PDB file of C-alpha atoms in Angstrom:
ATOM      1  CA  UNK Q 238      56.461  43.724  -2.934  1.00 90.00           C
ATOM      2  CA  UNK Q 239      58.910  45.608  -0.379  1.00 94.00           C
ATOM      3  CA  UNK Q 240      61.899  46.759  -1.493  1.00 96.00           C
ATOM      4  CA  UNK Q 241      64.825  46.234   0.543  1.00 98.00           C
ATOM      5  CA  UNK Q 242      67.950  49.037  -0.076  1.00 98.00           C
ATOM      6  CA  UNK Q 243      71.024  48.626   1.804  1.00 98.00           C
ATOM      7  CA  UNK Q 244      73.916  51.384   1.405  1.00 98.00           C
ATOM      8  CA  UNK Q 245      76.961  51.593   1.079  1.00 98.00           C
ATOM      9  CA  UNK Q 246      77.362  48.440  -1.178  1.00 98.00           C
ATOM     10  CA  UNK Q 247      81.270  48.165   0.337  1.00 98.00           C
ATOM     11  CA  UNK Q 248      82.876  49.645   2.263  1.00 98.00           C
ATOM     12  CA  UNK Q 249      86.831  49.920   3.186  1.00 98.00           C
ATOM     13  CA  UNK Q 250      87.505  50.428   6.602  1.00 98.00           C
ATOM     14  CA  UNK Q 251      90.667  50.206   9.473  1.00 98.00           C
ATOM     15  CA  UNK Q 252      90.823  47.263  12.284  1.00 98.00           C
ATOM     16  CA  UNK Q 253      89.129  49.034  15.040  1.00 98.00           C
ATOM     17  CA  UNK Q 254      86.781  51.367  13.336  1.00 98.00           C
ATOM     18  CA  UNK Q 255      83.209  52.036  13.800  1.00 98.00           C
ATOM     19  CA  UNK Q 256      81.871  50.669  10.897  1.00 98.00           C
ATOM     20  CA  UNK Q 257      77.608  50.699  10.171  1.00 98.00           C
ATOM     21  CA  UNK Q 258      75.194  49.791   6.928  1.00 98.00           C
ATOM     22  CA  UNK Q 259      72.295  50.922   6.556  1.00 98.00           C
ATOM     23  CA  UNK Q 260      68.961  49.485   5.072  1.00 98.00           C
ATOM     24  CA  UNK Q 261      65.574  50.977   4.019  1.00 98.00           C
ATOM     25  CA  UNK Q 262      62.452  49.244   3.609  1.00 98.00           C
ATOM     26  CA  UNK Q 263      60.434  50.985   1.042  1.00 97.00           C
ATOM     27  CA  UNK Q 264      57.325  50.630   3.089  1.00 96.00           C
ATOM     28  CA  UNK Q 265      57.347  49.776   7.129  1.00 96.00           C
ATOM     29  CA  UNK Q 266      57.783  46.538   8.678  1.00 96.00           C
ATOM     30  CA  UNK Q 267      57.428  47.463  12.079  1.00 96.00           C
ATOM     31  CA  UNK Q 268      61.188  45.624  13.888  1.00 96.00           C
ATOM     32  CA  UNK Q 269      60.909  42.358  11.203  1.00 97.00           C
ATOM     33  CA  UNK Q 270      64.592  42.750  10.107  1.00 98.00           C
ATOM     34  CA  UNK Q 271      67.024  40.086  10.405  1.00 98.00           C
ATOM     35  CA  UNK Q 272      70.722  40.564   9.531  1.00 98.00           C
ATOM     36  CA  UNK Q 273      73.059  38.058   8.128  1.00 98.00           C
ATOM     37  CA  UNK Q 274      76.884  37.744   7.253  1.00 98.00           C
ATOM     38  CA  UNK Q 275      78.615  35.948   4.496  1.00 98.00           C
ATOM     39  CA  UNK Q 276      82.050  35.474   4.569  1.00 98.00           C
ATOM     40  CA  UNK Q 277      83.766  34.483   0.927  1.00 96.00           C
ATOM     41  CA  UNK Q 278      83.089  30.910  -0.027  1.00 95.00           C
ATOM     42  CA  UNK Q 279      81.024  30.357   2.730  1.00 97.00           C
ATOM     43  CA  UNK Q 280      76.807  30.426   4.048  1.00 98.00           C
ATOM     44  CA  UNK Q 281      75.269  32.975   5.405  1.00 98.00           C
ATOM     45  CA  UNK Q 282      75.106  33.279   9.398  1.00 98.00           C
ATOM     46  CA  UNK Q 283      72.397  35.073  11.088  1.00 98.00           C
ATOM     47  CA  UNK Q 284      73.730  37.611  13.422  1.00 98.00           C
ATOM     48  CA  UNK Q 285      70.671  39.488  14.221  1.00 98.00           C
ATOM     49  CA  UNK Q 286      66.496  39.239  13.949  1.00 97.00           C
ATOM     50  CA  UNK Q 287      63.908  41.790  15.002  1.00 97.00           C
ATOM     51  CA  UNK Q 288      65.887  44.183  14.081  1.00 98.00           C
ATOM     52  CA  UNK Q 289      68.148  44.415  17.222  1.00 98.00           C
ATOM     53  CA  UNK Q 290      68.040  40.834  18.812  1.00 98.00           C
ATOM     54  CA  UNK Q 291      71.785  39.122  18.851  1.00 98.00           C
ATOM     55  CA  UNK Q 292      71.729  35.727  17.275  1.00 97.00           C
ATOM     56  CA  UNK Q 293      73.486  33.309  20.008  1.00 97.00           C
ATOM     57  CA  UNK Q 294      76.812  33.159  19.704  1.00 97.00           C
ATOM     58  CA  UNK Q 295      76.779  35.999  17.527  1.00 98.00           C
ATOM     59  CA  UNK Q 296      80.124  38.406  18.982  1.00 98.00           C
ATOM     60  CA  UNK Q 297      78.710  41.546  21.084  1.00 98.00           C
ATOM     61  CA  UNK Q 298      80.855  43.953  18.652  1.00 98.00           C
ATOM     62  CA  UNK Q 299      77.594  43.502  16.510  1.00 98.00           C
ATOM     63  CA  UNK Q 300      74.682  45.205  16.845  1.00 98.00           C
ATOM     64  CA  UNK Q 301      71.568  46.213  15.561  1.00 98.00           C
ATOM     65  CA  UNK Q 302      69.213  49.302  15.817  1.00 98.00           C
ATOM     66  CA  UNK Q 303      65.834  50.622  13.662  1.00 98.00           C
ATOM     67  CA  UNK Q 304      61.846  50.577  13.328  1.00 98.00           C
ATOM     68  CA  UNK Q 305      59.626  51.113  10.549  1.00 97.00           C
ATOM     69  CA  UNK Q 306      61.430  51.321   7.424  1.00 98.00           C
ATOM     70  CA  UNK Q 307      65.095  52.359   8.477  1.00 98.00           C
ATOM     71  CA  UNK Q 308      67.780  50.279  10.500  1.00 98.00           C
ATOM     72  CA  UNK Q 309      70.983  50.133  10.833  1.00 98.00           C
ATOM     73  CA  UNK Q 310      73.996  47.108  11.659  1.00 98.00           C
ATOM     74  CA  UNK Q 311      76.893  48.492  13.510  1.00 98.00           C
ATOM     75  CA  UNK Q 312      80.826  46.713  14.016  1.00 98.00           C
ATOM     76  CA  UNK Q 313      81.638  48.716  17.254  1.00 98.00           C
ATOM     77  CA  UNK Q 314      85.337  47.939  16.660  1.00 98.00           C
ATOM     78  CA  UNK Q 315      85.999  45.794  13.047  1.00 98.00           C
ATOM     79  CA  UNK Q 316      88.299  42.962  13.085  1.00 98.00           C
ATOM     80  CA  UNK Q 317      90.145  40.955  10.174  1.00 98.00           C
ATOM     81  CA  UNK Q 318      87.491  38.403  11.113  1.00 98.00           C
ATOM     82  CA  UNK Q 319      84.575  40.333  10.049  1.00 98.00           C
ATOM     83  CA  UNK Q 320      85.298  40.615   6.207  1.00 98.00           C
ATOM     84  CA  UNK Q 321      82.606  39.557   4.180  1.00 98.00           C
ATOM     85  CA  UNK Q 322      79.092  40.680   2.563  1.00 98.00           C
ATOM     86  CA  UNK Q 323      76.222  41.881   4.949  1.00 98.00           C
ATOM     87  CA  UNK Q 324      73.048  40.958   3.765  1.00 98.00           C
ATOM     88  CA  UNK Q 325      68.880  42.774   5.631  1.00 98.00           C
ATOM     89  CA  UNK Q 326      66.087  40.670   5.405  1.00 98.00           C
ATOM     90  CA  UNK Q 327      62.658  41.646   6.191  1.00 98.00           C
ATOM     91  CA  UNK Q 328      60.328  38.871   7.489  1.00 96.00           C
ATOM     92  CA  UNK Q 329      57.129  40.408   7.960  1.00 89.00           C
ATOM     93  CA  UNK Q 330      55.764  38.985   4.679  1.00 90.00           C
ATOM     94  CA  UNK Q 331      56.220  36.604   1.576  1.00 92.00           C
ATOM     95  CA  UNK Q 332      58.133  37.167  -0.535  1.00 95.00           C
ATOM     96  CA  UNK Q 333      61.088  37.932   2.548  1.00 96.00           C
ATOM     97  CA  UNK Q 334      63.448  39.820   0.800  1.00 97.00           C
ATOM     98  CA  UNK Q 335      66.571  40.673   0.965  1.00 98.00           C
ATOM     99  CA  UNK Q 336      68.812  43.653   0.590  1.00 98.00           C
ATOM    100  CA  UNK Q 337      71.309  43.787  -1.755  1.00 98.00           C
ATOM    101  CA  UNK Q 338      74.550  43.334   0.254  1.00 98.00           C
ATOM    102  CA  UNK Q 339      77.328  45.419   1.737  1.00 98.00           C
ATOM    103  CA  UNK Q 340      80.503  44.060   0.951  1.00 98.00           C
ATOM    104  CA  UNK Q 341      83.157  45.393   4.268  1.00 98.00           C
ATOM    105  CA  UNK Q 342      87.077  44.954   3.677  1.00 98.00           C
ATOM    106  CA  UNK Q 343      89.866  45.882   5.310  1.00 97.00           C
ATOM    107  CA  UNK Q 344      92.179  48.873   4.586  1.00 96.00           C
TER     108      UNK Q 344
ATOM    109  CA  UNK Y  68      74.768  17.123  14.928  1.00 95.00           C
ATOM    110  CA  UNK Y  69      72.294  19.591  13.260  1.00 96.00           C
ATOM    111  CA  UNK Y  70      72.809  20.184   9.750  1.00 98.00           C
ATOM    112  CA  UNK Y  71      70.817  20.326   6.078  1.00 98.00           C
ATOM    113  CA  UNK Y  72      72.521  19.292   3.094  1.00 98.00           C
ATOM    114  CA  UNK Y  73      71.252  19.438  -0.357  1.00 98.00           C
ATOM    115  CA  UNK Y  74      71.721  17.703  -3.321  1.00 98.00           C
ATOM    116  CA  UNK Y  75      70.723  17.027  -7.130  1.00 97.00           C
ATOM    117  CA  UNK Y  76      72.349  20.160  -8.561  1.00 97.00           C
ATOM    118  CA  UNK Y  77      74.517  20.229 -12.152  1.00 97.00           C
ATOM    119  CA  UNK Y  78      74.404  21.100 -15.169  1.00 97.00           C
ATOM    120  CA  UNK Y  79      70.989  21.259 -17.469  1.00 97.00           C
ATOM    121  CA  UNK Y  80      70.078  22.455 -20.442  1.00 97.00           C
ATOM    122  CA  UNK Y  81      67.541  25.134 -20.791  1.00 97.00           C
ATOM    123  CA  UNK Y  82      63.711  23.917 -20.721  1.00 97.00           C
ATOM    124  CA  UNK Y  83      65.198  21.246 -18.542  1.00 97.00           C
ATOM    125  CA  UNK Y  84      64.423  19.993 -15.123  1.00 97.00           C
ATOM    126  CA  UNK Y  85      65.846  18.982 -11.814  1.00 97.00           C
ATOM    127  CA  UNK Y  86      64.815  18.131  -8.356  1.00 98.00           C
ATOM    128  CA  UNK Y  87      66.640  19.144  -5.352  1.00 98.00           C
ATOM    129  CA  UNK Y  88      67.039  17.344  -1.870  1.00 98.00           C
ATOM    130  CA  UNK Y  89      67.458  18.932   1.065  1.00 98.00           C
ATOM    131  CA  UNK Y  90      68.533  15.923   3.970  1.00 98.00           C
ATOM    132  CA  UNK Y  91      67.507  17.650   7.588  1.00 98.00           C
ATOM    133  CA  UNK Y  92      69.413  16.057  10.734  1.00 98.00           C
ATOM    134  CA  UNK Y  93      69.347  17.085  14.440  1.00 97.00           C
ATOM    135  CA  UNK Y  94      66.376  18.550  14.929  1.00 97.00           C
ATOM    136  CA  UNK Y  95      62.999  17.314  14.656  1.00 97.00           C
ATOM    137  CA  UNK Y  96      62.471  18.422  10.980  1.00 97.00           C
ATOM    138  CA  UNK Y  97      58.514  18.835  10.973  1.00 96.00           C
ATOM    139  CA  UNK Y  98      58.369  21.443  13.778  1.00 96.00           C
ATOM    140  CA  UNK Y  99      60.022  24.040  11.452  1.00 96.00           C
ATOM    141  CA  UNK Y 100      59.066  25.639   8.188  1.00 96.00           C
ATOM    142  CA  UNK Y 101      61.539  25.449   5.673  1.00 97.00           C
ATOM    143  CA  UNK Y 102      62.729  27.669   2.573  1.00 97.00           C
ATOM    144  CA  UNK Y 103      64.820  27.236  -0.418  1.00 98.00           C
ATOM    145  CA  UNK Y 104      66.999  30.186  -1.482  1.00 98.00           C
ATOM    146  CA  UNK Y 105      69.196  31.019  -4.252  1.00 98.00           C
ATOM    147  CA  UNK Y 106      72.665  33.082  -5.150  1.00 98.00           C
ATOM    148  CA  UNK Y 107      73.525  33.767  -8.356  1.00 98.00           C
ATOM    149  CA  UNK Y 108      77.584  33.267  -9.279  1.00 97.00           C
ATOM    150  CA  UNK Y 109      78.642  36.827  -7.478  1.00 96.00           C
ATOM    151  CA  UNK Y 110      75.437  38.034  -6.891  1.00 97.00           C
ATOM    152  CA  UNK Y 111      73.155  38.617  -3.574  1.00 98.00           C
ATOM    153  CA  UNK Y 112      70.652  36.395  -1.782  1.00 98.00           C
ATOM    154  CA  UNK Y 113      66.965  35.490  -3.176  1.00 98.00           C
ATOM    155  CA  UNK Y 114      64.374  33.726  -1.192  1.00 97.00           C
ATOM    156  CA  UNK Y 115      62.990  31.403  -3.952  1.00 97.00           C
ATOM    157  CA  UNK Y 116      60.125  28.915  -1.965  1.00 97.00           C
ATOM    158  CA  UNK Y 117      59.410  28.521   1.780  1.00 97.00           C
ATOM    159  CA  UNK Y 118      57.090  25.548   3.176  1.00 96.00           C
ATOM    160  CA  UNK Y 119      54.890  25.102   6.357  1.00 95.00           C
ATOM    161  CA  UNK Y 120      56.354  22.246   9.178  1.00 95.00           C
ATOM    162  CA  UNK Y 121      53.252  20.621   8.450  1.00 95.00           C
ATOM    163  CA  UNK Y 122      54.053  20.986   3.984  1.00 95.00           C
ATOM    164  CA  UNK Y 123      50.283  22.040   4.033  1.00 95.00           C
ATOM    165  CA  UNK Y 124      50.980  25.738   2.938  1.00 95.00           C
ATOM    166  CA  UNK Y 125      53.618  26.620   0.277  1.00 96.00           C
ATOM    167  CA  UNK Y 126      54.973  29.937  -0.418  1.00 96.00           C
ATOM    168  CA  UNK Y 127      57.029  31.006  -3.870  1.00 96.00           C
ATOM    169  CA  UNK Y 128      58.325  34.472  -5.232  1.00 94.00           C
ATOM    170  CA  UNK Y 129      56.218  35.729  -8.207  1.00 93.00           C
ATOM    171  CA  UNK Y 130      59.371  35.246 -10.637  1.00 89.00           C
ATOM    172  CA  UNK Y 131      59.045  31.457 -10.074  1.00 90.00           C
ATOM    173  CA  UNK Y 132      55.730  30.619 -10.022  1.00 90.00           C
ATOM    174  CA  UNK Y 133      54.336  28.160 -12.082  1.00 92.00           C
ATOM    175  CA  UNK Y 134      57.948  26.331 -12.628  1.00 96.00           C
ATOM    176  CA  UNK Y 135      58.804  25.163  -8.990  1.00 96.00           C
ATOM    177  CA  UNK Y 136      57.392  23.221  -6.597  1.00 97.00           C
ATOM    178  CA  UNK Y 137      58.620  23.054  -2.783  1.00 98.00           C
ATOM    179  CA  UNK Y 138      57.508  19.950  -0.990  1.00 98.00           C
ATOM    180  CA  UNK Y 139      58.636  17.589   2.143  1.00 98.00           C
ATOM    181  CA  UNK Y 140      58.533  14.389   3.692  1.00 98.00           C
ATOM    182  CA  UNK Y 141      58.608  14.753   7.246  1.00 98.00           C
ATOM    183  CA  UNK Y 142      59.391  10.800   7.761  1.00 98.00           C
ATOM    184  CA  UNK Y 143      62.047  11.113   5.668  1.00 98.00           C
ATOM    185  CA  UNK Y 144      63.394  14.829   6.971  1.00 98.00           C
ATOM    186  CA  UNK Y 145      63.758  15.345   3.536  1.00 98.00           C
ATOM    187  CA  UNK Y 146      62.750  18.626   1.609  1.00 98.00           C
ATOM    188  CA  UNK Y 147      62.296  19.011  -2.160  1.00 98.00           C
ATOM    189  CA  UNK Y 148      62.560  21.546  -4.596  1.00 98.00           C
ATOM    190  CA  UNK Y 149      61.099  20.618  -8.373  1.00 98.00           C
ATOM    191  CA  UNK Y 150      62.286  22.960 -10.744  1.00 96.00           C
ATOM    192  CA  UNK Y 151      60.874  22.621 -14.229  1.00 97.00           C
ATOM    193  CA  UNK Y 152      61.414  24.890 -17.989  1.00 96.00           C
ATOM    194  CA  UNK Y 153      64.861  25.684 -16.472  1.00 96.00           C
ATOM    195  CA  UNK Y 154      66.238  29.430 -17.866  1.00 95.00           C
ATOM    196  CA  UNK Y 155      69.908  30.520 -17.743  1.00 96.00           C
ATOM    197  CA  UNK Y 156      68.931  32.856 -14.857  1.00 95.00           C
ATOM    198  CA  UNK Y 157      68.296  30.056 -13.133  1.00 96.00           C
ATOM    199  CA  UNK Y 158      71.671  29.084 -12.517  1.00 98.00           C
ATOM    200  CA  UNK Y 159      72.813  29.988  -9.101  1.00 98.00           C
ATOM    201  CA  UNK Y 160      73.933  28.224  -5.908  1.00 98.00           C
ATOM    202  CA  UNK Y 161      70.256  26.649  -4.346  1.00 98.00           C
ATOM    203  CA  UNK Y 162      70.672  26.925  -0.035  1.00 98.00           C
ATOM    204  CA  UNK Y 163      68.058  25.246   1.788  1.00 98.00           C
ATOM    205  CA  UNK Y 164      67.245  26.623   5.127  1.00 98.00           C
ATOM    206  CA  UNK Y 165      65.486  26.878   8.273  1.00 97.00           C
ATOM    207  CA  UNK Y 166      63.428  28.650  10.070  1.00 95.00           C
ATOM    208  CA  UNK Y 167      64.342  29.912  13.662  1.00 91.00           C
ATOM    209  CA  UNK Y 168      61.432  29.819  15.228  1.00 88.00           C
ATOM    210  CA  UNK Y 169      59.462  26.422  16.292  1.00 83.00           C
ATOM    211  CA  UNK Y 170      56.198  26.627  14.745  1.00 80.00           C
ATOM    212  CA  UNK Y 171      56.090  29.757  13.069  1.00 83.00           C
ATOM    213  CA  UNK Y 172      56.245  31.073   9.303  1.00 82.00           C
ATOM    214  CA  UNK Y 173      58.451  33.833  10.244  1.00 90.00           C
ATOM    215  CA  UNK Y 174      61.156  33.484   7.639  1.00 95.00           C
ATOM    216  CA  UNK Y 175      64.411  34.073   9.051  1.00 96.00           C
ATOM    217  CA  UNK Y 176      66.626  31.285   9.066  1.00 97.00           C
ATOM    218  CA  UNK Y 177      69.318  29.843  11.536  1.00 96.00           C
ATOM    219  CA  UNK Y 178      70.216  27.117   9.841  1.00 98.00           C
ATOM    220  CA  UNK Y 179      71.746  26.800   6.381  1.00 98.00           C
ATOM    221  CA  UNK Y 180      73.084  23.854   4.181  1.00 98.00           C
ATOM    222  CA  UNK Y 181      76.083  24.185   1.860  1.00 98.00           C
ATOM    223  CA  UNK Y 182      73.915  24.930  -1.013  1.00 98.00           C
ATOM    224  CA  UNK Y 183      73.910  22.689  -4.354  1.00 98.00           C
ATOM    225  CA  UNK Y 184      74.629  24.629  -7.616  1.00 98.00           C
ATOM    226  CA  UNK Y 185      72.604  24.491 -10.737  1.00 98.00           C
ATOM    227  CA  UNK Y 186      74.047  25.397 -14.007  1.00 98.00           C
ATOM    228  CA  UNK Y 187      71.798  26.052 -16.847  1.00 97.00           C
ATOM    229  CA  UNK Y 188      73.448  26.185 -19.924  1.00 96.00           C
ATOM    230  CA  UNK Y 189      73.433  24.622 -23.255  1.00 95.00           C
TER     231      UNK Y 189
END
């Protein structure tokens, strides 16, 4: 099965910052890459799929970049808002795994 | 409104069993495939089970084979999730969700319920 890797596993950064995760697929998947958020206590919400597509409704501060087996999710400009665990996803086959989270806070 | 919410979790002992519900609204349910996937208490996301609109193909992740079964009644919008010879890493917080994408069995999901949590413990 394809492994899913997804660094750092938290981060700590200021309101405003550039903030971006990275995830590696340990073989390609072509753009099949969805990205999700969790805030604490709550579900995950899809904020991007094929690797750079916005989710509707999904703020533009998010975005999403990659091909093949590296990608990236970028927070152009974090807000208080946007604390919670980031979680890849590739879709290209069963089993559709998932990375093992970033968790972002706020210094 | 559009929404999934599961139910049938607690507590069982291990070699135990449970089924889950999943309850579908506002949306016609048989259009979309459907998964099932798990969080342990603290821990990341596992896709457990996914299921074809139609419930004619089934999908599961090698670590669960053999003890669940994912399965769905379209006139009801209901999906299921048997889970049989329960183990303590089992217990997690069971999400049902669904697909984005009418028709397909691309397995990215837009649509979560609340999740139902499953305790297996003695």
């Amino acid at each position: 099965d394809i492994q899913m890797t997804q660094s750092p596993s938290s981060l700590s950064a200021s309101v405003g910052d550039r903030v971006t995760i990275t995830c590696r697929a340990s073989q390609g998947i072509s753009n099949y890459l969805a990205w999700y958020q969790q805030k604490p206590g709550k579900v995950p919400n899809l904020l991007i799929y094929a690797a750079s597509t916005l989710q509707s409704g999904v703020p533009s501060r998010f975005s999403g970049s990659g091909s093949g087996t590296d990608f990236t999710l970028t927070i152009s400009s974090l807000q208080p808002e946007d604390v919670a665990t980031y979680y890849c996803q590739k879709y290209n086959s069963v089993p559709p795994t998932f990375g093992g989270g970033t968790k972002v806070e706020i210094k | 409104e559009v929404q999934l919410l599961e139910s049938g979790g607690g507590l069982v002992q291990p070699g135990g069993s449970l089924r889950l519900s999943c309850a579908a609204s506002g949306f016609t349910f048989s259009n979309y495939a459907m998964s099932w996937v798990r969080q342990a208490p603290g821990k990341g996301l596992e896709w457990v089970s996914g299921i074809s609109g139609s419930g004619g193909t089934t999908y599961y992740v090698d670590s669960v084979k053999g003890r669940i079964t994912i399965s769905r009644d379209n006139s009801k919008n209901t999906l299921y999730l048997q889970v049989n010879s329960l183990r303590a890493e089992d217990t997690a917080v069971y999400y049902c969700a669904k697909v984005l994408v009418l028709l397909s069995q691309f397995w990215y999901f837009d649509l979560w319920g609340r999740g139902t949590l499953v305790t297996v413990s003695s």
